[in-house]
Amino acid sequence: MRTLEWDREHQQLKMIDQRALPGELKWLTLSTHLEVAECIHTMAARGAPAIGAAAAYGLALAAARSRAANAESLKQELRQAAARLGATRPTAVNLAWALKRVMAKSEGFAGSAAELAALTLAEAERIANEDVDANERMAAFGAALIRPGETVIHHCNTGALATVDWGTALGVIRKAHEQGKGIRVLVDETRPRLQGAKLTAWELQQYGVPFEIISDNAAGYFLSRGEAQRVLVGADRVAANGDVANKIGTYMLALAAHANDVPFYVVAPTSTFDHAVASGKEIPIEERDPAEVLELEQDGMRVAPAGAQARNPAFDITPHTLVTAFVTENGVVYPPYEKTLRELKAGQ
Ligand code: MRU
């Protein structure tokens, strides 16, 4: 299941609307980079690698719709489009990484506007295809770490939906299941937007992986009873020292795993590693609309009293000391991370 598809005939981007799941598998057809920006902002497209690829295709759309008479004018339009797309969400580095990649090709280009448009699309397609390839490689490395019969706790959604296809942490789970390891998954519901209960549960149903949804605050209970042997999460950005920005709640999960001697793995492609930030302290954390917290309903009634205030950080930072290992497309990376992540970058 590919989350994003380029329609060559109409020069449009087809994208799964993640807001409609699990009720409906709905495809959006996008014609402009402004529509892509809106989709990223409103989380029709979400998940670090997926928003990176969507943004790259956004530049391809800007180029396809442009009436620029020459490459220099088109480059100027692409710079503006990149600024707009880059401003949609701050934490996942894949967004800036993908835009930078396409823009580097554009800036270094000499030729016609039509050739530049083709080059922009080719780079977006490369980013998307490389993501799928990286995920398949991570799945193989990660599945080798999982023993038959284990129960894995998973946070947020890191599956095909969060990437271009296959997924990161959920890709590992899927691969281990396909290898016949007989695993089970405890799916953190992932408040407040419930990516686990909605999207991960939906994906696991498609793949036939046995799972149960748990409230986020139940993870410690299962870990303390020895009912989960491994924790697998993705990442939105990894700092040079190995600190991890990921979906809010990841830090508490990592603390609970550490306290119970349960291995905690972060599955992320090298495009998610930001060697320019020394530690998690430098990673910008998106604060979203408090309405996402306040507008929860039960029995048809809003839970929070009228007038209540809320805070809604979308991500948190898990210190590298709580991470057992990183699973990347280039292999499994263990501490000391300052050294091993530097080696990972050097090997790229
Ligand atoms: O706010 P979201 O849903 O875009 O956050 C996504 C996550 O935090 C994922 O866990 C992360 O992107 C890794 S997914 C490949």
Short mmCIF file of N, CA, C and O in Angstrom, two decimals, residues 49-156:
data_model
loop_
_atom_site.label_atom_id
_atom_site.label_comp_id
_atom_site.label_asym_id
_atom_site.label_seq_id
_atom_site.Cartn_x
_atom_site.Cartn_y
_atom_site.Cartn_z
N PRO A 49 8.69 10.32 7.44
CA PRO A 49 9.09 10.11 6.04
C PRO A 49 7.99 10.46 5.04
O PRO A 49 8.27 10.95 3.95
N ALA A 50 6.73 10.24 5.43
CA ALA A 50 5.62 10.55 4.51
C ALA A 50 5.54 12.05 4.24
O ALA A 50 5.33 12.48 3.10
N ILE A 51 5.73 12.87 5.29
CA ILE A 51 5.62 14.31 5.02
C ILE A 51 6.84 14.82 4.25
O ILE A 51 6.73 15.76 3.47
N GLY A 52 7.99 14.15 4.43
CA GLY A 52 9.16 14.52 3.63
C GLY A 52 8.90 14.27 2.15
O GLY A 52 9.10 15.14 1.30
N ALA A 53 8.41 13.08 1.83
CA ALA A 53 8.13 12.73 0.42
C ALA A 53 7.01 13.60 -0.13
O ALA A 53 7.08 14.06 -1.28
N ALA A 54 5.98 13.86 0.69
CA ALA A 54 4.87 14.70 0.23
C ALA A 54 5.38 16.10 -0.12
O ALA A 54 4.99 16.68 -1.14
N ALA A 55 6.26 16.63 0.71
CA ALA A 55 6.80 17.98 0.46
C ALA A 55 7.62 18.00 -0.83
O ALA A 55 7.54 18.95 -1.62
N ALA A 56 8.40 16.94 -1.06
CA ALA A 56 9.20 16.86 -2.29
C ALA A 56 8.27 16.85 -3.50
O ALA A 56 8.49 17.55 -4.49
N TYR A 57 7.18 16.07 -3.43
CA TYR A 57 6.20 16.06 -4.51
C TYR A 57 5.52 17.42 -4.62
O TYR A 57 5.09 17.83 -5.71
N GLY A 58 5.39 18.12 -3.49
CA GLY A 58 4.81 19.47 -3.51
C GLY A 58 5.63 20.38 -4.42
O GLY A 58 5.08 21.18 -5.20
N LEU A 59 6.96 20.24 -4.35
CA LEU A 59 7.81 21.05 -5.23
C LEU A 59 7.62 20.62 -6.69
O LEU A 59 7.61 21.47 -7.60
N ALA A 60 7.44 19.33 -6.89
CA ALA A 60 7.19 18.84 -8.27
C ALA A 60 5.88 19.44 -8.80
O ALA A 60 5.79 19.80 -9.98
N LEU A 61 4.89 19.57 -7.92
CA LEU A 61 3.62 20.18 -8.34
C LEU A 61 3.80 21.66 -8.65
O LEU A 61 3.24 22.18 -9.64
N ALA A 62 4.59 22.34 -7.81
CA ALA A 62 4.85 23.78 -8.05
C ALA A 62 5.49 23.95 -9.42
O ALA A 62 5.12 24.86 -10.19
N ALA A 63 6.42 23.06 -9.75
CA ALA A 63 7.10 23.14 -11.05
C ALA A 63 6.14 22.80 -12.19
O ALA A 63 6.13 23.45 -13.24
N ALA A 64 5.31 21.77 -11.97
CA ALA A 64 4.37 21.33 -13.03
C ALA A 64 3.34 22.42 -13.35
O ALA A 64 2.93 22.57 -14.50
N ARG A 65 2.91 23.18 -12.33
CA ARG A 65 1.87 24.20 -12.55
C ARG A 65 2.46 25.55 -12.97
O ARG A 65 1.74 26.47 -13.35
N SER A 66 3.79 25.69 -12.88
CA SER A 66 4.42 26.99 -13.12
C SER A 66 4.30 27.43 -14.58
O SER A 66 4.31 26.61 -15.50
N ARG A 67 4.22 28.74 -14.74
CA ARG A 67 4.25 29.29 -16.11
C ARG A 67 5.55 30.05 -16.34
O ARG A 67 5.63 30.90 -17.23
N ALA A 68 6.53 29.78 -15.51
CA ALA A 68 7.80 30.51 -15.60
C ALA A 68 8.40 30.36 -17.00
O ALA A 68 8.40 29.27 -17.57
N ALA A 69 8.92 31.48 -17.50
CA ALA A 69 9.44 31.49 -18.87
C ALA A 69 10.82 30.85 -18.95
O ALA A 69 11.25 30.39 -20.01
N ASN A 70 11.52 30.83 -17.81
CA ASN A 70 12.86 30.24 -17.83
C ASN A 70 13.19 29.62 -16.48
O ASN A 70 12.44 29.79 -15.50
N ALA A 71 14.31 28.92 -16.44
CA ALA A 71 14.67 28.16 -15.23
C ALA A 71 14.91 29.08 -14.04
O ALA A 71 14.58 28.74 -12.91
N GLU A 72 15.47 30.26 -14.29
CA GLU A 72 15.75 31.18 -13.17
C GLU A 72 14.46 31.59 -12.48
O GLU A 72 14.38 31.63 -11.23
N SER A 73 13.42 31.92 -13.27
CA SER A 73 12.13 32.30 -12.66
C SER A 73 11.53 31.11 -11.93
O SER A 73 10.95 31.26 -10.85
N LEU A 74 11.67 29.93 -12.51
CA LEU A 74 11.11 28.74 -11.85
C LEU A 74 11.84 28.47 -10.53
O LEU A 74 11.22 28.12 -9.53
N LYS A 75 13.16 28.66 -10.54
CA LYS A 75 13.92 28.46 -9.30
C LYS A 75 13.38 29.37 -8.20
O LYS A 75 13.23 28.97 -7.05
N GLN A 76 13.06 30.62 -8.57
CA GLN A 76 12.54 31.57 -7.59
C GLN A 76 11.19 31.08 -7.05
O GLN A 76 10.93 31.13 -5.84
N GLU A 77 10.35 30.57 -7.94
CA GLU A 77 9.04 30.04 -7.50
C GLU A 77 9.24 28.82 -6.58
O GLU A 77 8.52 28.66 -5.59
N LEU A 78 10.22 27.99 -6.92
CA LEU A 78 10.47 26.80 -6.09
C LEU A 78 10.97 27.19 -4.70
O LEU A 78 10.60 26.56 -3.69
N ARG A 79 11.78 28.26 -4.64
CA ARG A 79 12.26 28.73 -3.32
C ARG A 79 11.07 29.13 -2.45
O ARG A 79 11.00 28.80 -1.26
N GLN A 80 10.12 29.82 -3.06
CA GLN A 80 8.94 30.26 -2.29
C GLN A 80 8.09 29.05 -1.87
O GLN A 80 7.60 28.99 -0.75
N ALA A 81 7.95 28.11 -2.80
CA ALA A 81 7.16 26.91 -2.47
C ALA A 81 7.83 26.12 -1.35
O ALA A 81 7.16 25.62 -0.44
N ALA A 82 9.17 26.03 -1.40
CA ALA A 82 9.90 25.29 -0.37
C ALA A 82 9.71 25.95 1.00
O ALA A 82 9.55 25.27 2.02
N ALA A 83 9.71 27.28 1.00
CA ALA A 83 9.52 28.01 2.27
C ALA A 83 8.13 27.71 2.84
O ALA A 83 7.97 27.48 4.04
N ARG A 84 7.14 27.70 1.97
CA ARG A 84 5.76 27.45 2.41
C ARG A 84 5.62 26.01 2.94
O ARG A 84 5.05 25.78 4.00
N LEU A 85 6.15 25.05 2.20
CA LEU A 85 6.04 23.65 2.60
C LEU A 85 6.83 23.40 3.89
O LEU A 85 6.39 22.67 4.78
N GLY A 86 7.99 24.04 3.99
CA GLY A 86 8.86 23.82 5.15
C GLY A 86 8.28 24.38 6.44
O GLY A 86 8.68 23.98 7.54
N ALA A 87 7.33 25.33 6.31
CA ALA A 87 6.76 25.97 7.50
C ALA A 87 5.58 25.18 8.07
O ALA A 87 4.99 25.60 9.07
N THR A 88 5.22 24.05 7.46
CA THR A 88 4.00 23.36 7.88
C THR A 88 4.13 22.67 9.24
O THR A 88 3.23 22.73 10.06
N ARG A 89 5.26 21.97 9.45
CA ARG A 89 5.46 21.27 10.74
C ARG A 89 6.95 21.34 11.10
O ARG A 89 7.79 21.13 10.23
N PRO A 90 7.26 21.60 12.37
CA PRO A 90 8.66 21.89 12.70
C PRO A 90 9.54 20.72 13.18
O PRO A 90 10.76 20.81 13.11
N THR A 91 8.94 19.63 13.66
CA THR A 91 9.77 18.67 14.41
C THR A 91 10.43 17.62 13.51
O THR A 91 11.64 17.37 13.62
N ALA A 92 9.66 16.99 12.63
CA ALA A 92 10.24 15.92 11.80
C ALA A 92 11.25 16.50 10.82
O ALA A 92 10.90 17.34 9.99
N VAL A 93 12.48 16.05 10.92
CA VAL A 93 13.54 16.64 10.08
C VAL A 93 13.43 16.16 8.64
O VAL A 93 13.97 16.81 7.72
N ASN A 94 12.73 15.07 8.38
CA ASN A 94 12.59 14.56 7.02
C ASN A 94 11.99 15.60 6.08
O ASN A 94 12.28 15.60 4.88
N LEU A 95 11.16 16.48 6.64
CA LEU A 95 10.53 17.52 5.83
C LEU A 95 11.60 18.46 5.26
O LEU A 95 11.71 18.64 4.05
N ALA A 96 12.41 19.03 6.17
CA ALA A 96 13.48 19.95 5.72
C ALA A 96 14.50 19.21 4.87
O ALA A 96 15.00 19.74 3.87
N TRP A 97 14.77 17.96 5.24
CA TRP A 97 15.77 17.15 4.53
C TRP A 97 15.36 16.94 3.07
O TRP A 97 16.16 17.10 2.15
N ALA A 98 14.09 16.58 2.86
CA ALA A 98 13.61 16.31 1.49
C ALA A 98 13.59 17.59 0.67
O ALA A 98 13.98 17.60 -0.50
N LEU A 99 13.12 18.69 1.28
CA LEU A 99 13.07 19.96 0.55
C LEU A 99 14.48 20.40 0.15
O LEU A 99 14.71 20.85 -0.97
N LYS A 100 15.40 20.22 1.09
CA LYS A 100 16.79 20.61 0.82
C LYS A 100 17.36 19.80 -0.34
O LYS A 100 18.08 20.33 -1.19
N ARG A 101 17.03 18.53 -0.37
CA ARG A 101 17.54 17.65 -1.44
C ARG A 101 17.05 18.10 -2.80
O ARG A 101 17.82 18.21 -3.75
N VAL A 102 15.75 18.38 -2.90
CA VAL A 102 15.20 18.80 -4.20
C VAL A 102 15.76 20.18 -4.56
O VAL A 102 16.14 20.42 -5.71
N MET A 103 15.83 21.07 -3.57
CA MET A 103 16.30 22.43 -3.86
C MET A 103 17.77 22.44 -4.27
O MET A 103 18.18 23.26 -5.09
N ALA A 104 18.56 21.54 -3.71
CA ALA A 104 19.98 21.48 -4.09
C ALA A 104 20.10 21.12 -5.57
O ALA A 104 20.92 21.68 -6.31
N LYS A 105 19.26 20.20 -6.03
CA LYS A 105 19.25 19.83 -7.46
C LYS A 105 18.85 21.04 -8.30
O LYS A 105 19.44 21.33 -9.34
N SER A 106 17.80 21.73 -7.82
CA SER A 106 17.28 22.87 -8.58
C SER A 106 18.33 23.99 -8.66
O SER A 106 18.60 24.51 -9.75
N GLU A 107 18.94 24.32 -7.52
CA GLU A 107 19.89 25.45 -7.50
C GLU A 107 21.09 25.18 -8.40
O GLU A 107 21.64 26.09 -9.00
N GLY A 108 21.48 23.92 -8.49
CA GLY A 108 22.67 23.61 -9.28
C GLY A 108 22.37 23.37 -10.75
O GLY A 108 23.24 22.97 -11.51
N PHE A 109 21.13 23.64 -11.17
CA PHE A 109 20.70 23.25 -12.52
C PHE A 109 20.89 24.39 -13.55
O PHE A 109 20.63 25.55 -13.26
N ALA A 110 21.31 24.02 -14.74
CA ALA A 110 21.35 24.99 -15.85
C ALA A 110 20.64 24.33 -17.03
O ALA A 110 20.99 23.22 -17.43
N GLY A 111 19.60 24.99 -17.56
CA GLY A 111 18.84 24.43 -18.67
C GLY A 111 17.50 25.12 -18.77
O GLY A 111 17.32 26.22 -18.25
N SER A 112 16.54 24.44 -19.36
CA SER A 112 15.23 25.08 -19.56
C SER A 112 14.32 24.85 -18.34
O SER A 112 14.57 23.98 -17.51
N ALA A 113 13.22 25.62 -18.29
CA ALA A 113 12.25 25.47 -17.20
C ALA A 113 11.62 24.08 -17.24
O ALA A 113 11.41 23.45 -16.20
N ALA A 114 11.33 23.59 -18.45
CA ALA A 114 10.71 22.26 -18.58
C ALA A 114 11.65 21.17 -18.06
O ALA A 114 11.22 20.23 -17.38
N GLU A 115 12.93 21.31 -18.36
CA GLU A 115 13.91 20.33 -17.86
C GLU A 115 14.02 20.40 -16.34
O GLU A 115 14.15 19.38 -15.67
N LEU A 116 13.95 21.61 -15.80
CA LEU A 116 14.03 21.76 -14.34
C LEU A 116 12.81 21.12 -13.68
O LEU A 116 12.93 20.47 -12.63
N ALA A 117 11.64 21.28 -14.30
CA ALA A 117 10.42 20.65 -13.75
C ALA A 117 10.59 19.13 -13.75
O ALA A 117 10.24 18.46 -12.76
N ALA A 118 11.15 18.60 -14.82
CA ALA A 118 11.34 17.13 -14.91
C ALA A 118 12.35 16.67 -13.85
O ALA A 118 12.17 15.62 -13.21
N LEU A 119 13.38 17.47 -13.64
CA LEU A 119 14.41 17.15 -12.65
C LEU A 119 13.82 17.14 -11.23
O LEU A 119 14.13 16.27 -10.40
N THR A 120 12.95 18.11 -10.97
CA THR A 120 12.31 18.23 -9.65
C THR A 120 11.47 16.98 -9.37
O THR A 120 11.54 16.40 -8.29
N LEU A 121 10.69 16.58 -10.37
CA LEU A 121 9.86 15.39 -10.20
C LEU A 121 10.73 14.15 -10.02
O LEU A 121 10.46 13.30 -9.16
N ALA A 122 11.80 14.05 -10.81
CA ALA A 122 12.67 12.87 -10.72
C ALA A 122 13.26 12.74 -9.32
O ALA A 122 13.35 11.65 -8.76
N GLU A 123 13.63 13.88 -8.72
CA GLU A 123 14.23 13.83 -7.37
C GLU A 123 13.17 13.44 -6.34
O GLU A 123 13.45 12.68 -5.41
N ALA A 124 11.95 13.96 -6.51
CA ALA A 124 10.86 13.58 -5.59
C ALA A 124 10.60 12.07 -5.69
O ALA A 124 10.45 11.38 -4.67
N GLU A 125 10.57 11.56 -6.90
CA GLU A 125 10.34 10.11 -7.10
C GLU A 125 11.48 9.29 -6.46
O GLU A 125 11.24 8.25 -5.86
N ARG A 126 12.70 9.82 -6.59
CA ARG A 126 13.85 9.11 -6.00
C ARG A 126 13.72 9.06 -4.47
O ARG A 126 13.96 8.04 -3.85
N ILE A 127 13.33 10.20 -3.89
CA ILE A 127 13.17 10.25 -2.43
C ILE A 127 12.12 9.22 -2.00
O ILE A 127 12.32 8.48 -1.03
N ALA A 128 11.01 9.18 -2.73
CA ALA A 128 9.92 8.25 -2.37
C ALA A 128 10.39 6.79 -2.51
O ALA A 128 10.18 5.97 -1.61
N ASN A 129 11.05 6.49 -3.61
CA ASN A 129 11.49 5.10 -3.84
C ASN A 129 12.57 4.68 -2.84
O ASN A 129 12.58 3.55 -2.36
N GLU A 130 13.47 5.61 -2.53
CA GLU A 130 14.54 5.30 -1.56
C GLU A 130 13.93 5.01 -0.19
O GLU A 130 14.44 4.20 0.58
N ASP A 131 12.84 5.72 0.13
CA ASP A 131 12.20 5.50 1.44
C ASP A 131 11.68 4.07 1.54
O ASP A 131 11.87 3.39 2.55
N VAL A 132 11.05 3.60 0.49
CA VAL A 132 10.51 2.24 0.50
C VAL A 132 11.66 1.24 0.65
O VAL A 132 11.60 0.29 1.46
N ASP A 133 12.72 1.46 -0.09
CA ASP A 133 13.87 0.58 -0.04
C ASP A 133 14.48 0.57 1.37
O ASP A 133 14.77 -0.51 1.93
N ALA A 134 14.63 1.77 1.96
CA ALA A 134 15.21 1.86 3.32
C ALA A 134 14.33 1.12 4.31
O ALA A 134 14.82 0.39 5.20
N ASN A 135 13.01 1.25 4.17
CA ASN A 135 12.10 0.59 5.10
C ASN A 135 12.22 -0.93 5.00
O ASN A 135 12.18 -1.63 6.02
N GLU A 136 12.35 -1.43 3.79
CA GLU A 136 12.46 -2.89 3.62
C GLU A 136 13.75 -3.40 4.26
O GLU A 136 13.77 -4.46 4.90
N ARG A 137 14.81 -2.61 4.13
CA ARG A 137 16.08 -3.03 4.74
C ARG A 137 16.01 -2.98 6.27
O ARG A 137 16.49 -3.87 6.97
N MET A 138 15.37 -1.91 6.79
CA MET A 138 15.21 -1.81 8.25
C MET A 138 14.38 -2.97 8.78
O MET A 138 14.64 -3.50 9.86
N ALA A 139 13.36 -3.33 8.02
CA ALA A 139 12.47 -4.42 8.45
C ALA A 139 13.27 -5.71 8.62
O ALA A 139 13.10 -6.44 9.61
N ALA A 140 14.18 -5.96 7.70
CA ALA A 140 14.99 -7.18 7.78
C ALA A 140 15.93 -7.14 8.99
O ALA A 140 16.02 -8.09 9.76
N PHE A 141 16.61 -6.00 9.19
CA PHE A 141 17.52 -5.88 10.34
C PHE A 141 16.74 -5.98 11.66
O PHE A 141 17.17 -6.62 12.60
N GLY A 142 15.59 -5.29 11.70
CA GLY A 142 14.83 -5.23 12.95
C GLY A 142 14.18 -6.55 13.30
O GLY A 142 14.18 -6.97 14.47
N ALA A 143 13.65 -7.25 12.29
CA ALA A 143 12.96 -8.52 12.55
C ALA A 143 13.92 -9.54 13.15
O ALA A 143 13.51 -10.39 13.95
N ALA A 144 15.19 -9.43 12.78
CA ALA A 144 16.19 -10.38 13.31
C ALA A 144 16.36 -10.21 14.83
O ALA A 144 16.86 -11.12 15.50
N LEU A 145 15.94 -9.07 15.37
CA LEU A 145 16.09 -8.83 16.82
C LEU A 145 14.93 -9.41 17.62
O LEU A 145 14.99 -9.50 18.85
N ILE A 146 13.86 -9.77 16.93
CA ILE A 146 12.65 -10.22 17.62
C ILE A 146 12.61 -11.74 17.70
O ILE A 146 12.83 -12.43 16.70
N ARG A 147 12.33 -12.24 18.92
CA ARG A 147 12.32 -13.71 19.11
C ARG A 147 10.90 -14.24 18.93
O ARG A 147 9.92 -13.52 19.19
N PRO A 148 10.79 -15.51 18.53
CA PRO A 148 9.46 -16.10 18.34
C PRO A 148 8.60 -15.98 19.60
O PRO A 148 9.10 -16.14 20.71
N GLY A 149 7.33 -15.66 19.37
CA GLY A 149 6.37 -15.63 20.46
C GLY A 149 6.37 -14.36 21.30
O GLY A 149 5.62 -14.26 22.27
N GLU A 150 7.20 -13.38 20.92
CA GLU A 150 7.28 -12.18 21.76
C GLU A 150 6.08 -11.26 21.57
O GLU A 150 5.42 -11.26 20.53
N THR A 151 5.85 -10.45 22.61
CA THR A 151 4.86 -9.37 22.53
C THR A 151 5.62 -8.05 22.50
O THR A 151 6.53 -7.82 23.29
N VAL A 152 5.23 -7.22 21.54
CA VAL A 152 5.92 -5.95 21.31
C VAL A 152 4.97 -4.80 21.62
O VAL A 152 3.80 -4.84 21.22
N ILE A 153 5.46 -3.78 22.32
CA ILE A 153 4.65 -2.56 22.49
C ILE A 153 5.08 -1.56 21.41
O ILE A 153 6.28 -1.37 21.16
N HIS A 154 4.11 -0.94 20.79
CA HIS A 154 4.36 0.01 19.69
C HIS A 154 3.61 1.31 19.98
O HIS A 154 2.48 1.29 20.45
N HIS A 155 4.25 2.43 19.66
CA HIS A 155 3.64 3.74 19.93
C HIS A 155 3.40 4.50 18.62
O HIS A 155 4.21 4.41 17.71
N CYS A 156 2.31 5.24 18.57
CA CYS A 156 1.96 6.09 17.42
C CYS A 156 1.64 5.23 16.19
O CYS A 156 1.22 4.08 16.31
#
